[in-house]
């Protein structure tokens, strides 16, 4: 299927052109990176899992009225999507304190956050994806204030759909990162939603079921990703 020209290669995915000018193919790799690519490795089978988990979550979100770039899963590692111009703002939604938020503000990991926190990060590897205020987004011309407001509304809606979905599967949705894109002048959810881009804690044991196992060398990484697939798609 991946016969078109490669348009872009990211850390975990490649994007290929298709015969249709408005559609591209996302190919999910097993490559894993962390700490702005200072740490590199492979999580065997990750690409297949992230593709299937993303498919399930994009379908769920579409059903609930969130527009996404998802069209169809084509194979184990390939997803057909609408072609978008990515807004270079990584949107993080947080329900529980973890990761960079704990470090930056000295907050205790595991503390619930009410109401959920929405943050912007500049999608720029050379700068190390710095945290942005609304006014930085405006200064850099990354999105209009109207687009930013719409992104925030959609991000909170995604959280409102995903939190109970994972709760029913005995998982705590700690935080996650979203990317949005513009397709035919409409803002839609793009990229992926997977254990690479979310933090999930098992509701019973509190154990990490996501890329933190890779970041922190916690072991049993593949097993954790498999378990997420089982709970989400099984
Ligand atoms: N995240 C991501 N890509 C990034 C940075 C963060 O998918 O480049 C996700 C990460 O998996 C977590 C959430 O965004 O679910 C918040 O990450 P955080 O800011 O705590 O950064 P980290 O601790 O991962 O450096």
Coordinates of C-alpha atoms and ligand atoms in Angstrom, one line a residue:
X1 CA 0.0 0.0 0.0
X2 CA 2.8 2.4 0.8
X3 CA 3.6 3.1 -2.8
X4 CA 3.2 6.9 -2.9
X5 CA 5.9 9.4 -2.3
X6 CA 7.0 9.9 1.3
X7 CA 5.9 13.4 2.2
X8 CA 7.3 13.5 5.8
X9 CA 9.1 11.3 8.3
X10 CA 8.5 11.9 11.9
X11 CA 9.8 10.1 15.0
X12 CA 7.1 7.5 15.1
X13 CA 5.3 7.8 11.8
X14 CA 5.8 8.3 8.1
X15 CA 3.3 10.1 5.8
X16 CA 2.9 9.0 2.2
X17 CA 1.0 10.6 -0.7
X18 CA -1.9 8.7 -2.2
X19 CA -3.7 8.9 -5.5
X20 CA -6.0 11.4 -3.9
X21 CA -4.8 14.9 -3.4
X22 CA -6.8 15.4 -0.2
X23 CA -5.8 12.2 1.4
X24 CA -2.5 10.8 2.9
X25 CA -1.4 7.5 4.4
X26 CA 0.0 7.4 7.9
X27 CA 2.5 4.6 8.5
X28 CA 3.1 3.7 12.2
X29 CA 6.7 2.7 13.1
X30 CA 8.0 0.8 16.1
X31 CA 10.6 3.5 16.7
X32 CA 10.4 5.2 20.1
X33 CA 12.0 8.4 21.2
X34 CA 11.9 10.4 24.4
X35 CA 13.5 13.5 25.9
X36 CA 13.5 15.3 22.5
X37 CA 15.0 12.3 20.8
X38 CA 18.0 12.0 23.1
X39 CA 16.7 8.5 24.0
X40 CA 16.0 6.2 21.1
X41 CA 14.7 2.6 20.9
X42 CA 12.2 0.2 19.5
X43 CA 9.0 -1.1 21.0
X44 CA 8.2 -4.2 19.1
X45 CA 4.7 -4.2 17.7
X46 CA 4.1 -0.6 18.8
X47 CA 3.2 0.6 15.3
X48 CA 0.4 -2.0 14.9
X49 CA -1.0 -1.2 18.4
X50 CA -0.9 2.6 18.0
X51 CA -2.7 2.3 14.7
X52 CA -5.5 0.1 16.0
X53 CA -5.9 2.1 19.3
X54 CA -6.0 5.4 17.3
X55 CA -8.6 3.9 14.9
X56 CA -10.8 3.0 17.8
X57 CA -10.5 6.4 19.5
X58 CA -10.9 8.4 16.3
X59 CA -14.1 6.4 15.5
X60 CA -15.4 7.0 19.0
X61 CA -14.6 10.7 18.9
X62 CA -16.3 11.1 15.4
X63 CA -19.4 9.4 16.8
X64 CA -19.4 12.0 19.6
X65 CA -19.1 14.9 17.2
X66 CA -15.4 15.6 17.2
X67 CA -14.1 16.0 13.6
X68 CA -10.9 14.0 13.0
X69 CA -8.6 13.3 10.0
X70 CA -9.4 9.5 10.2
X71 CA -10.9 7.9 7.1
X72 CA -10.0 4.2 7.3
X73 CA -7.4 1.8 8.7
X74 CA -5.8 0.2 5.6
X75 CA -3.6 -2.4 7.2
X76 CA -1.8 -3.3 10.5
X77 CA 0.4 -0.2 10.2
X78 CA -1.4 2.1 7.8
X79 CA -4.2 4.5 8.3
X80 CA -5.8 6.6 5.5
X81 CA -6.4 10.1 6.7
X82 CA -7.5 13.5 5.4
X83 CA -4.5 15.7 4.4
X84 CA -4.1 18.6 6.8
X85 CA -1.8 21.5 7.4
X86 CA -0.8 20.8 11.0
X87 CA -1.1 23.7 13.5
X88 CA 2.4 23.7 15.1
X89 CA 1.0 23.7 18.6
X90 CA 1.0 20.5 20.8
X91 CA -2.1 20.5 22.9
X92 CA -1.7 18.8 26.3
X93 CA -4.8 18.1 28.5
X94 CA -4.1 17.0 32.1
X95 CA -6.4 15.4 34.6
X96 CA -3.7 14.3 37.1
X97 CA -0.3 15.8 37.9
X98 CA 2.5 14.0 36.2
X99 CA 5.6 14.4 34.0
X100 CA 6.8 17.9 33.1
X101 CA 4.0 19.6 35.1
X102 CA 5.2 18.1 38.3
X103 CA 8.8 19.0 37.6
X104 CA 8.1 22.6 36.4
X105 CA 5.7 23.7 39.2
X106 CA 6.9 21.4 42.0
X107 CA 3.5 19.7 42.2
X108 CA 3.1 16.2 43.6
X109 CA 2.6 13.4 41.0
X110 CA -0.8 11.8 41.2
X111 CA -2.7 14.9 42.5
X112 CA -6.0 15.3 40.6
X113 CA -6.5 18.4 38.6
X114 CA -10.0 20.0 38.6
X115 CA -11.0 21.4 36.2
X116 CA -8.7 19.8 33.6
X117 CA -5.7 21.9 32.5
X118 CA -5.0 22.7 28.9
X119 CA -1.5 23.7 27.8
X120 CA 0.2 24.7 24.6
X121 CA 3.6 23.6 23.5
X122 CA 5.5 24.9 20.4
X123 CA 6.0 21.9 18.0
X124 CA 9.6 22.8 17.4
X125 CA 12.3 20.1 18.0
X126 CA 15.2 22.6 17.7
X127 CA 13.7 24.6 20.6
X128 CA 12.8 21.5 22.6
X129 CA 9.0 22.1 22.3
X130 CA 8.7 25.0 24.8
X131 CA 5.5 25.8 26.8
X132 CA 3.6 28.7 25.3
X133 CA 1.0 31.1 26.6
X134 CA -2.0 32.2 24.4
X135 CA -0.1 35.4 23.7
X136 CA 3.1 33.5 22.6
X137 CA 0.8 31.6 20.2
X138 CA -0.4 34.9 18.9
X139 CA 3.1 36.5 18.8
X140 CA 4.4 33.5 16.7
X141 CA 1.3 33.5 14.5
X142 CA 0.8 29.8 15.1
X143 CA -3.0 30.0 15.3
X144 CA -5.6 32.8 15.4
X145 CA -7.3 33.5 18.8
X146 CA -10.5 32.0 17.3
X147 CA -8.6 28.9 16.2
X148 CA -7.0 28.6 19.7
X149 CA -10.4 28.9 21.4
X150 CA -11.9 26.3 19.1
X151 CA -8.9 24.0 19.7
X152 CA -9.4 24.4 23.5
X153 CA -13.1 23.6 23.2
X154 CA -12.3 20.5 21.1
X155 CA -9.5 19.3 23.4
X156 CA -11.8 19.5 26.4
X157 CA -14.5 17.7 24.5
X158 CA -12.0 14.9 23.6
X159 CA -11.2 14.7 27.3
X160 CA -14.9 14.5 28.2
X161 CA -15.3 11.5 25.8
X162 CA -12.0 9.7 26.6
X163 CA -12.0 10.0 30.4
X164 CA -15.2 7.8 30.9
X165 CA -14.2 5.5 28.0
X166 CA -10.9 4.7 29.8
X167 CA -12.5 4.6 33.2
X168 CA -14.9 1.8 32.0
X169 CA -11.7 0.0 31.1
X170 CA -10.2 0.4 34.5
X171 CA -7.6 3.0 33.3
X172 CA -7.0 6.5 34.6
X173 CA -6.4 9.0 31.7
X174 CA -3.7 11.0 33.4
X175 CA -2.8 13.3 30.5
X176 CA -2.5 13.3 26.7
X177 CA -1.2 15.3 23.8
X178 CA -3.3 16.2 20.7
X179 CA -2.4 17.8 17.4
X180 CA -4.9 19.6 15.2
X181 CA -4.8 20.4 11.5
X182 CA -6.6 22.5 8.9
X183 CA -8.4 20.6 6.2
X184 CA -10.5 22.6 3.6
X185 CA -10.5 25.5 6.1
X186 CA -11.9 23.4 8.9
X187 CA -10.0 22.6 12.1
X188 CA -9.9 18.8 12.7
X189 CA -8.1 16.5 15.1
X190 CA -5.1 14.9 13.5
X191 CA -2.0 12.8 14.4
X192 CA -2.7 9.8 16.7
X193 CA -4.0 9.0 20.2
X194 CA -2.1 6.1 21.6
X195 CA 0.0 4.9 24.5
X196 CA 2.8 7.0 22.9
X197 CA 0.8 10.2 23.4
X198 CA -1.2 9.5 26.5
X199 CA -0.4 8.6 30.1
X200 CA -2.6 5.8 31.4
X201 CA -2.4 4.4 34.9
X202 CA -4.0 1.1 35.8
X203 CA -6.9 2.0 38.1
X204 CA -6.2 -1.0 40.5
X205 CA -2.4 -1.1 40.7
X206 CA -1.5 2.5 39.6
X207 CA 1.0 1.0 37.2
X208 CA 2.0 3.0 34.0
X209 CA 0.6 1.5 30.8
X210 CA 2.2 3.9 28.3
X211 CA 5.5 5.3 27.0
X212 CA 6.6 6.3 30.5
X213 CA 7.7 2.6 30.8
X214 CA 10.2 3.4 27.9
X215 CA 11.1 6.9 29.2
X216 CA 11.9 5.6 32.7
X217 CA 13.2 2.1 31.8
X218 CA 10.5 0.4 33.8
X219 CA 10.5 -2.9 31.7
X220 CA 7.5 -4.8 30.3
X221 CA 6.9 -2.1 27.8
X222 CA 5.5 -4.4 25.0
X223 CA 3.2 -6.1 27.5
X224 CA 1.8 -2.7 28.7
X225 CA 1.1 -1.7 25.1
X226 CA -0.6 -5.1 24.4
X227 CA -2.7 -4.7 27.5
X228 CA -3.9 -1.2 26.3
X229 CA -4.8 -2.7 22.9
X230 CA -6.7 -5.5 24.7
X231 CA -8.7 -3.1 26.9
X232 CA -9.4 -0.6 24.1
X233 CA -10.1 -2.9 21.2
X234 CA -10.6 -6.4 22.8
Ligands
LIG1 N1 3.5 14.1 25.0 C1 3.6 13.7 23.7 N2 4.6 14.2 22.9 C2 5.5 15.1 23.4 C3 5.4 15.6 24.7 C4 4.4 15.0 25.5 O1 2.8 12.8 23.2 O2 6.4 15.5 22.6 C5 2.5 13.6 25.9 C6 3.0 12.7 27.0 O3 3.0 11.3 26.6 C7 2.0 12.9 28.1 C8 1.6 14.4 27.9 O4 1.9 14.7 26.5 O5 0.9 12.1 28.0 C9 2.2 15.4 28.8 O6 3.6 15.2 28.7 P1 4.6 16.1 29.6 O7 4.4 17.5 29.3 O8 4.4 15.7 31.1 O9 6.0 15.8 29.1 P2 7.0 14.6 29.4 O10 7.0 14.3 30.9 O11 6.4 13.5 28.6 O12 8.3 15.1 28.9

